[in-house]
Coordinates of C-alpha atoms in Angstrom, one line a residue:
M1 CA -51.5 -22.3 20.5
V2 CA -52.6 -21.9 16.9
N3 CA -56.1 -20.5 16.4
L4 CA -57.6 -22.9 13.9
S5 CA -60.9 -21.1 13.8
A6 CA -59.2 -17.9 12.6
K7 CA -57.8 -16.9 9.2
P8 CA -56.7 -18.7 7.0
F9 CA -58.1 -22.0 8.4
Y10 CA -61.6 -21.0 9.5
L11 CA -62.2 -24.5 10.9
N12 CA -65.4 -25.6 12.6
D13 CA -65.5 -27.7 15.7
K14 CA -65.8 -30.9 13.8
Q15 CA -62.7 -30.1 11.8
I16 CA -60.7 -29.0 14.8
K17 CA -61.6 -32.3 16.5
W18 CA -60.2 -34.2 13.5
V19 CA -57.0 -32.2 13.8
E20 CA -56.6 -32.8 17.6
E21 CA -57.5 -36.5 17.4
T22 CA -55.1 -37.0 14.4
I23 CA -52.2 -35.4 16.3
S24 CA -52.9 -37.2 19.5
G25 CA -52.8 -40.6 17.7
M26 CA -49.4 -40.0 16.1
T27 CA -46.1 -41.3 17.3
L28 CA -43.1 -39.0 17.5
D29 CA -41.7 -40.3 14.2
E30 CA -45.0 -39.7 12.5
K31 CA -45.1 -36.2 13.9
L32 CA -41.6 -35.5 12.7
G33 CA -42.4 -37.0 9.3
Q34 CA -45.4 -34.6 8.9
L35 CA -42.9 -31.7 8.7
F36 CA -41.5 -32.9 5.4
V37 CA -42.7 -32.6 1.8
L38 CA -40.6 -35.2 0.0
L39 CA -39.7 -35.7 -3.6
K40 CA -40.3 -38.8 -5.6
A41 CA -37.6 -38.4 -8.2
V42 CA -38.2 -41.6 -10.3
P43 CA -41.5 -41.6 -12.3
G44 CA -43.7 -44.6 -12.1
V45 CA -46.1 -46.5 -9.8
D46 CA -44.5 -49.2 -7.6
E47 CA -47.0 -49.9 -4.8
G48 CA -44.5 -51.7 -2.7
Q49 CA -42.0 -48.9 -2.9
I50 CA -44.7 -46.3 -2.1
K51 CA -45.9 -48.2 0.9
A52 CA -42.4 -48.7 2.2
S53 CA -41.5 -45.0 1.8
L54 CA -44.6 -43.9 3.6
A55 CA -43.9 -46.4 6.4
D56 CA -40.3 -45.2 6.8
G57 CA -40.8 -41.4 6.4
H58 CA -44.4 -40.7 7.4
Q59 CA -44.2 -37.7 5.1
G60 CA -46.7 -34.9 5.3
G61 CA -46.5 -34.0 1.6
L62 CA -45.3 -35.1 -1.8
R63 CA -43.7 -33.6 -4.9
W64 CA -42.9 -35.8 -7.8
Q65 CA -40.6 -35.6 -10.8
G66 CA -41.7 -36.5 -14.3
G67 CA -44.4 -38.8 -15.8
D68 CA -47.4 -38.4 -18.1
K69 CA -50.8 -37.6 -16.8
E70 CA -52.0 -41.2 -16.5
T71 CA -48.9 -42.2 -14.6
V72 CA -48.9 -39.2 -12.2
Y73 CA -52.6 -39.7 -11.5
R74 CA -52.0 -43.3 -10.5
Q75 CA -48.9 -42.4 -8.5
N76 CA -50.6 -39.6 -6.5
T77 CA -53.8 -41.5 -5.8
T78 CA -51.7 -44.6 -4.7
Y79 CA -49.8 -42.4 -2.3
Q80 CA -53.0 -41.1 -0.8
R81 CA -54.5 -44.6 -0.6
Y82 CA -51.6 -45.9 1.5
S83 CA -50.9 -42.9 3.6
K84 CA -52.2 -43.1 7.2
I85 CA -52.7 -39.3 7.2
P86 CA -53.9 -37.4 4.0
L87 CA -51.0 -36.0 2.1
F88 CA -50.4 -32.6 0.6
I89 CA -49.5 -33.1 -3.0
A90 CA -47.9 -30.0 -4.3
A91 CA -47.4 -28.5 -7.8
N92 CA -45.2 -25.8 -9.2
C93 CA -47.3 -24.1 -11.9
D94 CA -45.8 -20.8 -12.7
D95 CA -47.1 -20.6 -16.3
G96 CA -50.1 -22.9 -16.2
G97 CA -50.5 -26.7 -16.2
S98 CA -47.2 -27.1 -18.1
G99 CA -45.5 -26.8 -14.7
C100 CA -46.9 -30.1 -13.5
L101 CA -47.2 -32.2 -16.7
P102 CA -45.6 -32.6 -20.1
E103 CA -49.2 -32.5 -21.6
G104 CA -50.1 -29.5 -19.5
T105 CA -50.9 -26.1 -21.0
F106 CA -48.4 -23.3 -21.0
V107 CA -50.6 -20.2 -20.8
A108 CA -48.2 -17.3 -20.0
T109 CA -45.2 -16.4 -17.8
A110 CA -45.7 -13.9 -15.0
A111 CA -43.6 -11.4 -17.0
Q112 CA -46.0 -11.9 -19.9
C113 CA -49.0 -11.3 -17.7
G114 CA -47.4 -8.1 -16.4
A115 CA -46.8 -6.8 -19.9
G116 CA -50.5 -7.2 -20.7
E117 CA -53.3 -4.9 -19.7
G118 CA -55.3 -5.9 -16.7
T119 CA -55.1 -9.3 -14.9
E120 CA -57.2 -11.6 -17.0
N121 CA -54.2 -13.5 -18.2
A122 CA -53.0 -14.1 -14.7
Y123 CA -56.4 -15.4 -13.8
H124 CA -56.3 -17.8 -16.8
V125 CA -52.9 -19.0 -15.7
G126 CA -54.3 -19.8 -12.2
L127 CA -57.5 -21.3 -13.6
T128 CA -55.6 -23.6 -16.0
A129 CA -53.0 -24.5 -13.4
G130 CA -55.7 -25.3 -10.8
R131 CA -57.7 -27.5 -13.1
E132 CA -54.8 -29.4 -14.6
A133 CA -53.0 -29.9 -11.3
S134 CA -56.2 -30.9 -9.5
A135 CA -56.9 -33.5 -12.2
I136 CA -53.8 -35.5 -11.2
G137 CA -54.6 -35.2 -7.5
C138 CA -52.7 -32.1 -6.4
N139 CA -54.1 -30.0 -3.6
W140 CA -51.3 -27.5 -2.9
M141 CA -50.1 -24.9 -5.4
F142 CA -46.6 -23.5 -4.8
N143 CA -47.7 -20.3 -6.4
P144 CA -48.1 -17.4 -7.1
I145 CA -44.6 -16.0 -7.2
V146 CA -44.7 -12.5 -5.8
D147 CA -41.1 -11.5 -6.2
L148 CA -40.5 -8.0 -7.6
Y149 CA -38.2 -7.6 -10.7
L150 CA -36.0 -4.7 -9.4
N151 CA -32.7 -5.8 -11.0
W152 CA -32.5 -6.4 -14.7
R153 CA -29.6 -8.7 -14.2
N154 CA -31.7 -11.2 -12.2
T155 CA -32.6 -14.1 -14.6
I156 CA -34.0 -16.4 -11.9
V157 CA -36.8 -13.8 -11.3
N158 CA -37.0 -12.3 -14.8
T159 CA -39.8 -14.3 -16.3
R160 CA -41.3 -15.3 -13.0
S161 CA -42.2 -11.8 -11.8
Y162 CA -45.2 -9.7 -12.7
G163 CA -43.0 -6.7 -12.6
S164 CA -41.4 -4.1 -10.4
D165 CA -44.5 -2.4 -9.1
A166 CA -46.0 -3.8 -5.9
D167 CA -49.5 -2.9 -6.9
K168 CA -49.2 -4.7 -10.2
V169 CA -47.8 -7.8 -8.4
I170 CA -50.6 -7.7 -5.9
A171 CA -53.3 -7.4 -8.6
N172 CA -51.9 -10.3 -10.7
A173 CA -51.3 -12.5 -7.7
R174 CA -54.8 -12.0 -6.5
A175 CA -56.1 -12.9 -10.0
Y176 CA -53.9 -16.0 -10.1
I177 CA -55.2 -17.1 -6.7
R178 CA -58.8 -16.4 -7.8
G179 CA -58.3 -18.6 -10.8
V180 CA -56.9 -21.5 -8.7
K181 CA -59.8 -21.2 -6.3
D182 CA -62.4 -21.1 -9.1
A183 CA -60.8 -24.3 -10.5
N184 CA -60.7 -26.0 -7.1
P185 CA -61.8 -24.4 -3.8
N186 CA -59.9 -27.2 -2.0
M187 CA -56.5 -26.2 -3.3
A188 CA -54.1 -24.1 -1.2
C189 CA -52.0 -21.3 -2.6
T190 CA -48.5 -20.2 -1.6
A191 CA -46.8 -16.9 -2.0
K192 CA -43.1 -17.0 -2.6
H193 CA -40.2 -16.4 -2.0
F194 CA -40.3 -14.5 1.3
P195 CA -38.7 -12.1 2.1
G196 CA -38.4 -11.4 -1.6
D197 CA -36.2 -12.0 -4.6
G198 CA -35.4 -9.7 -7.5
V199 CA -33.2 -7.1 -5.8
E200 CA -29.8 -8.6 -6.6
E201 CA -28.7 -11.1 -9.3
L202 CA -27.8 -14.3 -7.5
D203 CA -29.7 -17.6 -7.7
Q204 CA -30.2 -19.3 -4.3
H205 CA -29.6 -22.6 -5.9
L206 CA -26.0 -21.5 -6.1
A207 CA -25.5 -18.9 -3.4
L208 CA -27.1 -17.1 -0.5
G209 CA -29.6 -14.5 -1.8
I210 CA -29.5 -11.1 -0.3
N211 CA -32.3 -8.6 -0.4
T212 CA -30.5 -5.3 0.2
L213 CA -33.4 -3.0 0.7
S214 CA -33.7 -0.8 3.7
V215 CA -36.5 -1.5 6.1
E216 CA -38.6 1.4 4.7
E217 CA -38.0 0.3 1.1
W218 CA -38.9 -3.3 1.9
E219 CA -42.1 -2.3 3.7
A220 CA -43.2 -0.2 0.7
S221 CA -42.6 -3.1 -1.8
F222 CA -42.3 -6.7 -0.6
G223 CA -43.9 -5.9 2.7
K224 CA -46.9 -4.3 1.1
V225 CA -47.4 -7.4 -1.2
Y226 CA -47.2 -9.9 1.7
R227 CA -49.2 -7.9 4.1
T228 CA -52.0 -7.5 1.5
L229 CA -52.1 -11.2 0.6
I230 CA -52.0 -12.2 4.3
E231 CA -55.0 -10.0 4.9
D232 CA -56.7 -11.6 2.0
G233 CA -56.4 -15.0 3.7
L234 CA -53.3 -16.5 2.1
E235 CA -52.8 -20.1 3.2
A236 CA -49.1 -20.6 2.9
V237 CA -45.8 -18.8 2.4
M238 CA -42.7 -20.3 1.0
V239 CA -39.5 -18.9 2.5
G240 CA -36.5 -18.4 0.2
H241 CA -32.9 -18.8 1.2
I242 CA -32.6 -15.1 1.1
A243 CA -31.2 -12.8 3.8
L244 CA -32.8 -9.4 4.6
P245 CA -29.9 -7.8 6.5
E246 CA -31.4 -4.4 7.3
M247 CA -34.5 -6.0 8.8
S248 CA -32.4 -8.5 10.7
R249 CA -30.3 -5.6 12.1
K250 CA -33.5 -3.8 13.2
L251 CA -35.1 -6.8 14.9
R252 CA -31.8 -8.0 16.4
P253 CA -29.8 -5.0 17.4
G254 CA -26.1 -5.8 17.5
I255 CA -26.3 -8.8 15.2
R256 CA -23.0 -9.5 13.6
D257 CA -22.7 -9.9 9.8
S258 CA -21.6 -13.5 10.3
E259 CA -24.9 -14.1 12.2
I260 CA -27.1 -12.9 9.3
M261 CA -28.8 -16.0 7.9
P262 CA -31.2 -16.7 5.1
A263 CA -34.8 -16.2 6.2
T264 CA -35.3 -20.0 6.4
L265 CA -32.9 -20.0 9.4
A266 CA -33.7 -16.5 10.8
P267 CA -36.2 -16.5 13.7
E268 CA -36.3 -12.7 13.7
L269 CA -37.7 -12.8 10.1
L270 CA -40.0 -15.7 10.5
T271 CA -41.2 -15.5 14.1
G272 CA -40.6 -11.8 14.7
L273 CA -41.6 -10.3 11.4
L274 CA -43.8 -12.8 9.5
R275 CA -45.7 -14.3 12.5
E276 CA -45.8 -11.6 15.1
D277 CA -45.7 -8.3 13.2
M278 CA -47.4 -9.3 10.0
G279 CA -49.9 -11.7 11.7
F280 CA -49.5 -14.6 9.4
N281 CA -51.2 -17.7 10.9
G282 CA -50.9 -20.1 7.9
V283 CA -48.3 -22.7 6.9
V284 CA -44.7 -21.7 6.4
I285 CA -42.5 -24.0 4.2
T286 CA -38.9 -23.7 3.2
D287 CA -37.8 -23.5 -0.4
A288 CA -36.0 -26.6 -1.6
S289 CA -33.5 -27.7 1.1
H290 CA -30.8 -28.8 -1.3
M291 CA -30.1 -25.2 -2.5
V292 CA -26.7 -23.8 -1.7
G293 CA -28.3 -20.7 -0.2
M294 CA -29.1 -22.9 2.8
T295 CA -26.6 -25.8 2.6
A296 CA -23.6 -23.6 2.5
M297 CA -24.7 -21.5 5.5
S298 CA -25.1 -24.2 8.2
K299 CA -24.3 -27.8 8.9
R300 CA -27.3 -29.9 7.9
H301 CA -27.5 -31.3 11.4
D302 CA -28.3 -27.8 12.6
A303 CA -30.1 -26.5 9.5
V304 CA -32.9 -29.1 9.4
P305 CA -34.2 -28.5 12.9
G306 CA -33.0 -24.9 12.7
A307 CA -35.5 -24.1 10.0
I308 CA -38.4 -25.5 12.1
I309 CA -37.1 -23.8 15.3
A310 CA -36.9 -20.4 13.4
G311 CA -40.5 -20.6 12.5
C312 CA -40.9 -22.8 9.4
D313 CA -43.6 -25.5 9.7
M314 CA -42.5 -27.7 6.8
F315 CA -39.2 -28.6 5.2
L316 CA -39.1 -29.0 1.4
F317 CA -37.3 -32.2 0.4
A318 CA -34.7 -34.3 2.2
N319 CA -31.1 -35.1 1.5
D320 CA -31.5 -38.5 3.2
V321 CA -34.9 -39.0 4.8
E322 CA -33.7 -41.2 7.6
E323 CA -30.8 -38.9 8.4
D324 CA -32.8 -35.7 8.2
I325 CA -35.6 -36.9 10.4
G326 CA -32.9 -38.1 12.8
F327 CA -31.5 -34.6 12.9
L328 CA -35.0 -33.4 13.9
R329 CA -35.3 -36.1 16.5
D330 CA -31.9 -35.2 18.0
A331 CA -33.0 -31.6 18.4
Y332 CA -36.3 -32.6 19.9
Q333 CA -34.7 -34.9 22.4
A334 CA -32.2 -32.2 23.3
G335 CA -34.9 -29.7 23.9
A336 CA -33.8 -27.3 21.1
L337 CA -37.0 -28.2 19.1
T338 CA -39.6 -27.6 21.8
E339 CA -42.8 -29.4 22.2
G340 CA -44.6 -26.1 21.7
R341 CA -42.9 -25.4 18.4
L342 CA -43.5 -28.9 17.1
S343 CA -47.2 -28.7 18.3
D344 CA -47.7 -25.3 16.5
A345 CA -46.2 -26.7 13.3
L346 CA -48.4 -29.8 13.4
H347 CA -51.5 -27.9 14.1
R348 CA -50.9 -25.6 11.1
I349 CA -50.1 -28.6 8.8
L350 CA -53.1 -30.6 9.9
G351 CA -55.2 -27.5 10.1
L352 CA -54.6 -26.7 6.5
K353 CA -55.3 -30.3 5.5
A354 CA -58.7 -30.0 7.3
R355 CA -59.3 -26.6 5.6
L356 CA -58.9 -28.5 2.3
H357 CA -61.1 -31.3 3.4
L358 CA -58.4 -33.9 2.7
Y359 CA -60.0 -36.2 5.3
E360 CA -62.7 -36.8 2.6
E361 CA -61.7 -39.5 0.2
S362 CA -63.6 -37.9 -2.7
V363 CA -61.4 -34.8 -2.3
R364 CA -58.1 -36.7 -2.1
T365 CA -58.9 -38.8 -5.1
P366 CA -60.3 -36.8 -8.1
D367 CA -62.5 -38.3 -10.8
K368 CA -60.1 -39.7 -13.4
A369 CA -62.4 -38.2 -16.1
L370 CA -60.9 -34.8 -15.1
L371 CA -57.7 -35.8 -16.9
D372 CA -59.5 -34.8 -20.1
R373 CA -59.1 -31.2 -19.1
V374 CA -55.3 -31.4 -19.3
G375 CA -54.2 -29.6 -22.5
C376 CA -57.9 -29.0 -23.6
A377 CA -58.9 -26.6 -26.3
E378 CA -60.2 -24.0 -23.8
H379 CA -56.8 -23.8 -22.0
Q380 CA -55.0 -23.6 -25.4
G381 CA -57.2 -20.7 -26.2
Y382 CA -56.0 -18.9 -23.1
C383 CA -52.5 -19.3 -24.3
A384 CA -53.3 -17.8 -27.7
Q385 CA -55.2 -14.9 -26.0
A386 CA -52.2 -14.2 -23.7
A387 CA -49.8 -14.2 -26.7
D388 CA -52.0 -11.8 -28.6
T389 CA -52.5 -9.4 -25.7
C390 CA -49.0 -9.4 -24.3
I391 CA -46.3 -9.7 -27.0
T392 CA -44.4 -6.4 -26.7
L393 CA -42.6 -4.2 -29.3
V394 CA -39.7 -3.0 -27.1
K395 CA -38.3 -0.7 -29.9
D396 CA -38.4 -0.1 -33.6
T397 CA -36.3 3.0 -34.0
R398 CA -35.8 2.6 -37.8
N399 CA -39.4 1.7 -38.5
Y400 CA -38.6 -1.7 -40.0
L401 CA -42.1 -3.0 -39.1
P402 CA -44.3 -4.3 -40.5
I403 CA -42.5 -6.7 -42.7
C404 CA -44.8 -8.1 -45.4
P405 CA -43.8 -11.3 -47.3
E406 CA -45.2 -9.7 -50.5
E407 CA -42.5 -7.0 -50.3
K408 CA -39.7 -8.6 -48.2
R409 CA -40.0 -12.4 -48.6
R410 CA -36.4 -13.7 -48.1
V411 CA -35.4 -13.9 -44.4
Y412 CA -32.1 -14.8 -42.9
L413 CA -33.1 -16.7 -39.7
V414 CA -30.7 -16.8 -36.8
Y415 CA -32.0 -19.0 -34.0
V416 CA -30.1 -18.9 -30.7
G417 CA -31.1 -21.6 -28.2
S418 CA -29.6 -22.7 -24.9
T419 CA -26.3 -24.5 -25.0
P420 CA -27.1 -28.2 -25.0
T421 CA -26.2 -30.0 -21.7
T422 CA -26.7 -33.6 -22.8
K423 CA -25.3 -35.9 -25.4
G424 CA -28.9 -36.7 -26.1
Y425 CA -29.4 -33.4 -27.9
K426 CA -31.1 -33.9 -31.3
G427 CA -31.8 -30.3 -32.2
D428 CA -34.2 -27.7 -30.8
P429 CA -37.8 -28.4 -32.0
V430 CA -38.8 -24.7 -31.5
K431 CA -36.4 -23.7 -34.3
Q432 CA -38.4 -26.0 -36.7
V433 CA -41.7 -24.4 -35.5
V434 CA -40.3 -21.0 -36.3
I435 CA -39.3 -22.1 -39.8
E436 CA -42.6 -23.8 -40.4
E437 CA -44.7 -20.8 -39.4
L438 CA -42.5 -18.3 -41.3
E439 CA -43.0 -20.4 -44.4
R440 CA -46.7 -20.7 -43.7
A441 CA -46.9 -16.9 -43.7
G442 CA -45.2 -16.7 -47.1
F443 CA -41.6 -16.2 -46.2
E444 CA -38.6 -18.0 -47.8
V445 CA -36.3 -19.0 -44.9
D446 CA -32.5 -19.3 -45.1
A447 CA -31.6 -20.7 -41.7
C448 CA -28.2 -19.9 -40.3
P449 CA -26.4 -23.0 -39.1
S450 CA -25.8 -23.8 -35.5
Y451 CA -22.5 -25.4 -34.4
H452 CA -24.5 -27.8 -32.1
D453 CA -26.8 -28.8 -35.0
L454 CA -23.9 -29.4 -37.3
E455 CA -22.3 -31.7 -34.8
V456 CA -25.5 -33.7 -34.6
E457 CA -26.0 -33.8 -38.3
N458 CA -22.4 -34.3 -39.5
G459 CA -20.6 -35.8 -36.5
I460 CA -17.7 -34.3 -34.7
S461 CA -15.4 -32.6 -37.2
P462 CA -13.3 -29.5 -37.6
V463 CA -15.2 -28.8 -40.7
N464 CA -18.2 -27.8 -38.6
F465 CA -16.3 -25.0 -37.0
A466 CA -15.1 -23.9 -40.4
K467 CA -18.6 -23.7 -41.7
M468 CA -19.6 -21.5 -38.7
L469 CA -16.8 -19.0 -39.6
N470 CA -18.0 -18.7 -43.2
H471 CA -19.4 -15.4 -44.3
D472 CA -20.9 -14.6 -47.8
K473 CA -19.7 -11.7 -49.8
R474 CA -21.7 -8.7 -48.5
A475 CA -23.0 -7.9 -52.0
D476 CA -24.2 -11.5 -52.4
F477 CA -25.7 -11.6 -49.0
I478 CA -27.6 -8.4 -49.5
A479 CA -28.8 -9.5 -52.9
S480 CA -30.3 -12.7 -51.5
H481 CA -31.9 -11.6 -48.3
D482 CA -34.5 -8.9 -47.5
F483 CA -34.2 -8.9 -43.7
A484 CA -32.7 -10.9 -40.8
L485 CA -34.6 -12.3 -37.9
V486 CA -32.7 -13.1 -34.7
V487 CA -34.8 -15.4 -32.5
I488 CA -33.4 -15.9 -29.0
N489 CA -34.8 -18.8 -27.0
V490 CA -32.4 -19.0 -24.0
K491 CA -33.2 -20.5 -20.7
G492 CA -31.2 -21.5 -17.6
Y493 CA -31.7 -23.0 -14.2
A494 CA -29.4 -23.7 -11.2
Q495 CA -26.2 -23.7 -13.3
E496 CA -25.1 -20.1 -13.4
N497 CA -26.2 -17.0 -11.5
W498 CA -26.9 -14.9 -14.6
V499 CA -28.0 -16.4 -17.9
R500 CA -26.8 -14.6 -21.0
V501 CA -26.9 -15.1 -24.7
R502 CA -24.3 -17.6 -25.7
W503 CA -23.7 -18.1 -29.4
S504 CA -23.1 -21.7 -30.5
C505 CA -19.4 -21.1 -31.1
N506 CA -16.8 -18.3 -31.1
H507 CA -16.6 -16.0 -34.1
S508 CA -19.8 -17.6 -35.3
C509 CA -21.7 -16.4 -38.4
E510 CA -24.7 -16.1 -36.1
L511 CA -23.3 -12.9 -34.7
P512 CA -25.2 -9.8 -35.9
W513 CA -22.6 -8.7 -38.5
Y514 CA -25.6 -8.3 -40.8
N515 CA -27.3 -5.7 -38.6
E516 CA -26.4 -2.7 -40.8
E517 CA -26.5 -4.6 -44.1
I518 CA -30.2 -5.5 -44.1
P519 CA -33.0 -4.7 -41.7
T520 CA -32.6 -6.9 -38.6
I521 CA -35.2 -7.7 -36.1
G522 CA -34.5 -9.3 -32.7
V523 CA -37.0 -11.5 -30.8
S524 CA -36.8 -13.1 -27.4
L525 CA -39.0 -16.1 -26.7
N526 CA -38.2 -16.1 -23.0
Y527 CA -36.1 -13.5 -21.0
T528 CA -36.9 -9.8 -21.3
N529 CA -33.4 -8.5 -20.9
H530 CA -31.5 -9.7 -24.0
L531 CA -30.8 -6.2 -25.2
I532 CA -27.8 -6.3 -23.0
D533 CA -26.2 -8.7 -25.4
V534 CA -27.6 -7.4 -28.7
P535 CA -27.9 -3.6 -28.1
Q536 CA -27.1 -2.8 -31.7
L537 CA -30.4 -4.3 -33.0
H538 CA -32.8 -1.4 -33.8
T539 CA -36.0 -3.5 -33.6
F540 CA -36.6 -5.8 -30.7
I541 CA -39.7 -7.8 -29.5
N542 CA -40.4 -9.7 -26.3
A543 CA -42.7 -12.6 -27.2
Y544 CA -42.5 -14.4 -23.7
G545 CA -43.2 -17.9 -24.9
S546 CA -42.0 -20.6 -27.4
T547 CA -45.3 -22.3 -28.0
R548 CA -46.7 -22.5 -31.5
A549 CA -49.4 -20.1 -30.4
H550 CA -46.8 -17.5 -29.4
I551 CA -44.8 -17.9 -32.6
C552 CA -48.0 -17.6 -34.7
A553 CA -49.0 -14.4 -32.8
L554 CA -45.5 -13.0 -33.2
I555 CA -45.5 -13.5 -37.0
E556 CA -49.0 -12.0 -37.3
K557 CA -47.7 -8.9 -35.5
L558 CA -44.5 -8.8 -37.5
T559 CA -46.5 -8.7 -40.7
G560 CA -48.9 -6.1 -39.5
G561 CA -51.9 -8.4 -39.2
S562 CA -52.3 -7.6 -35.5
K563 CA -51.2 -4.8 -33.2
F564 CA -48.5 -5.1 -30.5
K565 CA -50.5 -4.7 -27.3
G566 CA -47.9 -5.4 -24.5
A567 CA -46.0 -2.8 -22.6
A568 CA -42.4 -3.0 -21.5
E569 CA -40.9 -1.8 -18.2
D570 CA -37.8 0.2 -18.3
T571 CA -35.7 -2.8 -17.1
V572 CA -35.7 -4.1 -20.7
F573 CA -33.1 -1.5 -21.5
C574 CA -30.7 -2.8 -18.9
D575 CA -29.6 0.7 -17.6
R576 CA -27.8 1.5 -20.9
W577 CA -28.2 4.2 -23.5
D578 CA -27.2 2.2 -26.5
T579 CA -30.0 -0.4 -26.0
R580 CA -32.5 2.4 -26.8
L581 CA -31.1 3.3 -30.2

C-alpha cells in the first residue's frame, strides 16, 4: 500500500479520506481512465466535445496543443468544470512560459542557464513558467529536465541540459523547482527523462535510446541527480524510452539482450531500482507513448498495460483512447494487471491531486486576471538578464572582437535557419530582427540571399539556384565588406537523430568561402555544438536564444558595450582539434 502521509504527499487524514472515498466511488473504466494523460490536439473550446471525451475516456490528466492564452484558459477551465474527478493539467516549460503559450515568455534554455554563473536564471525560468502556466489552469509541470549532456552529438538534449556535471544539474534543477513553487505551491514538478538521456545521440522519438553507462558511472551521475531530488521531495518522475543495459543486467542476472527494454517497460528499473532501491514514492509517468523508442519495442496491446505493470502510474497520450483503455482492461481481466498494482497507481495519482488541493474549486480554476502575467515586463526582464549573463564567447583566436561600427561598419550577414518543412514558409522573422538590430547599432548590412527566401520572393525558377552560386570578385568583395557575421539558428525535433547545419542549397554562396578574406564571426542562436560544421571560423559565440533581447545583448557584446559572461563546457569543441583554432 502507498503511504500517502509520507514524502512527497504528506497528506492529512482529511485528504487521505478524500482519496479513499474517490477511489471507492469509481467504476473500473473510471479507474483505468485515471491512468491516462490525454492530448487535445485541436485548439478551441467545444463544450459538447469536451463533455463527450471526458465521459468516454475518464482521463486523469490533460495536455493540449496550441491556442492563445484566452482560449487555453477557457478550454482548461471547461475541462475541469465537467470532469467528475479533478484533472491534472500538464505543461512543458523548458525555457519559461513560451513552452505553454505563444504569448509566453522565453527566459532561457537549460544550456544557457548552465553557461551562466550561479542558478538565478534557472530560478527565473521556473518562476516565469510557474506563473504563466498557472494562469491558464495548469497544475503539473513536466520539468525540470535533468539529463546530462555527455555526448556532444546529442541534439535532443543539447539545449535542454544544464550541463555534464551532476552537481550543476542538481543546483539548477533545485532552483527551477523553487521558482515553480514560489509561483504556485499547488503545482507539481517532474524530473525527466529517467534513467537519463545525453549519453548517446539517438532521439527516442525515432529509436530506442540507450544509456550505456556502467552501474558505477550511472550512480555517480544520473543516480546522484535523481537520488538527491527524491530526497528533496520530488513529486513525479517521467520515464524515457531509454534502456539502461548494465543496470538491467545487474538487477536481472542472465537477462538476454533481446529482453532489454526501455525503462518504461522494464520492471527491474522502475520497481526494482526507482521504487525499492531509490525509495521514490511519487507518481511515475511514461514519456509520450507514440515515440518509436516504445512503439517499435512491443505490440501496443502489450506495451500499454506493460508500462503500468512495470511500475508506471500514468501513461502519456493514447493512440486510440477506446482501444488503449481496452488493452488495459484486457490485462486487468486476465490478471496480468493486478488489483494491487492498479490500486497503488490510483492512490499515487489521487494522492498527488490531493497534495495539490485540486479538490478545491478555487485551486482548479485560477482567477482570469492572472492572464495579465503572461509575457509581462518583469518576465521579459528575466529574459534580458539571462541573455546578458550567459551569452558565451567560445573562442576568438584572432582577436577580431570587439567590432565597432565606427571602424568596421559594413557587414556581410549570412543567416542560416532550419530547412522549411511547409509550403506555408514566408521567411524567417528572426533574420529580419538580426538585420534591424545590426542597423540600429550603426552597421550597414549586406544580407546574403537564401535559396528558400528566393523561392518565396521570386517563385520557383532555376534562376534562384544560379543566384546562390554567384560569388563576387574577391577584390570587390573585400573592398565592400569589413567583416562577415554567420548567424546559425537551426532547430530540429523528431525528424532526424542528429540535427546539423544545412545550408539552403548545395554550393551556396552562404558557405564560409569568405572566412580568410575578411574577419568572420560565427554565432549560434540555439545549439551549442555548431563548430562541428564550421570549425574554420576563428571567432564563435553561443547566444542560446533568438529573442530580440538575446540579439540585442549579442550585438552589445560584439561591439564591446558589454562583457561576455558565460562559460562554455568542453563539449562545444566536439572532440576535435581544428574547432579550437
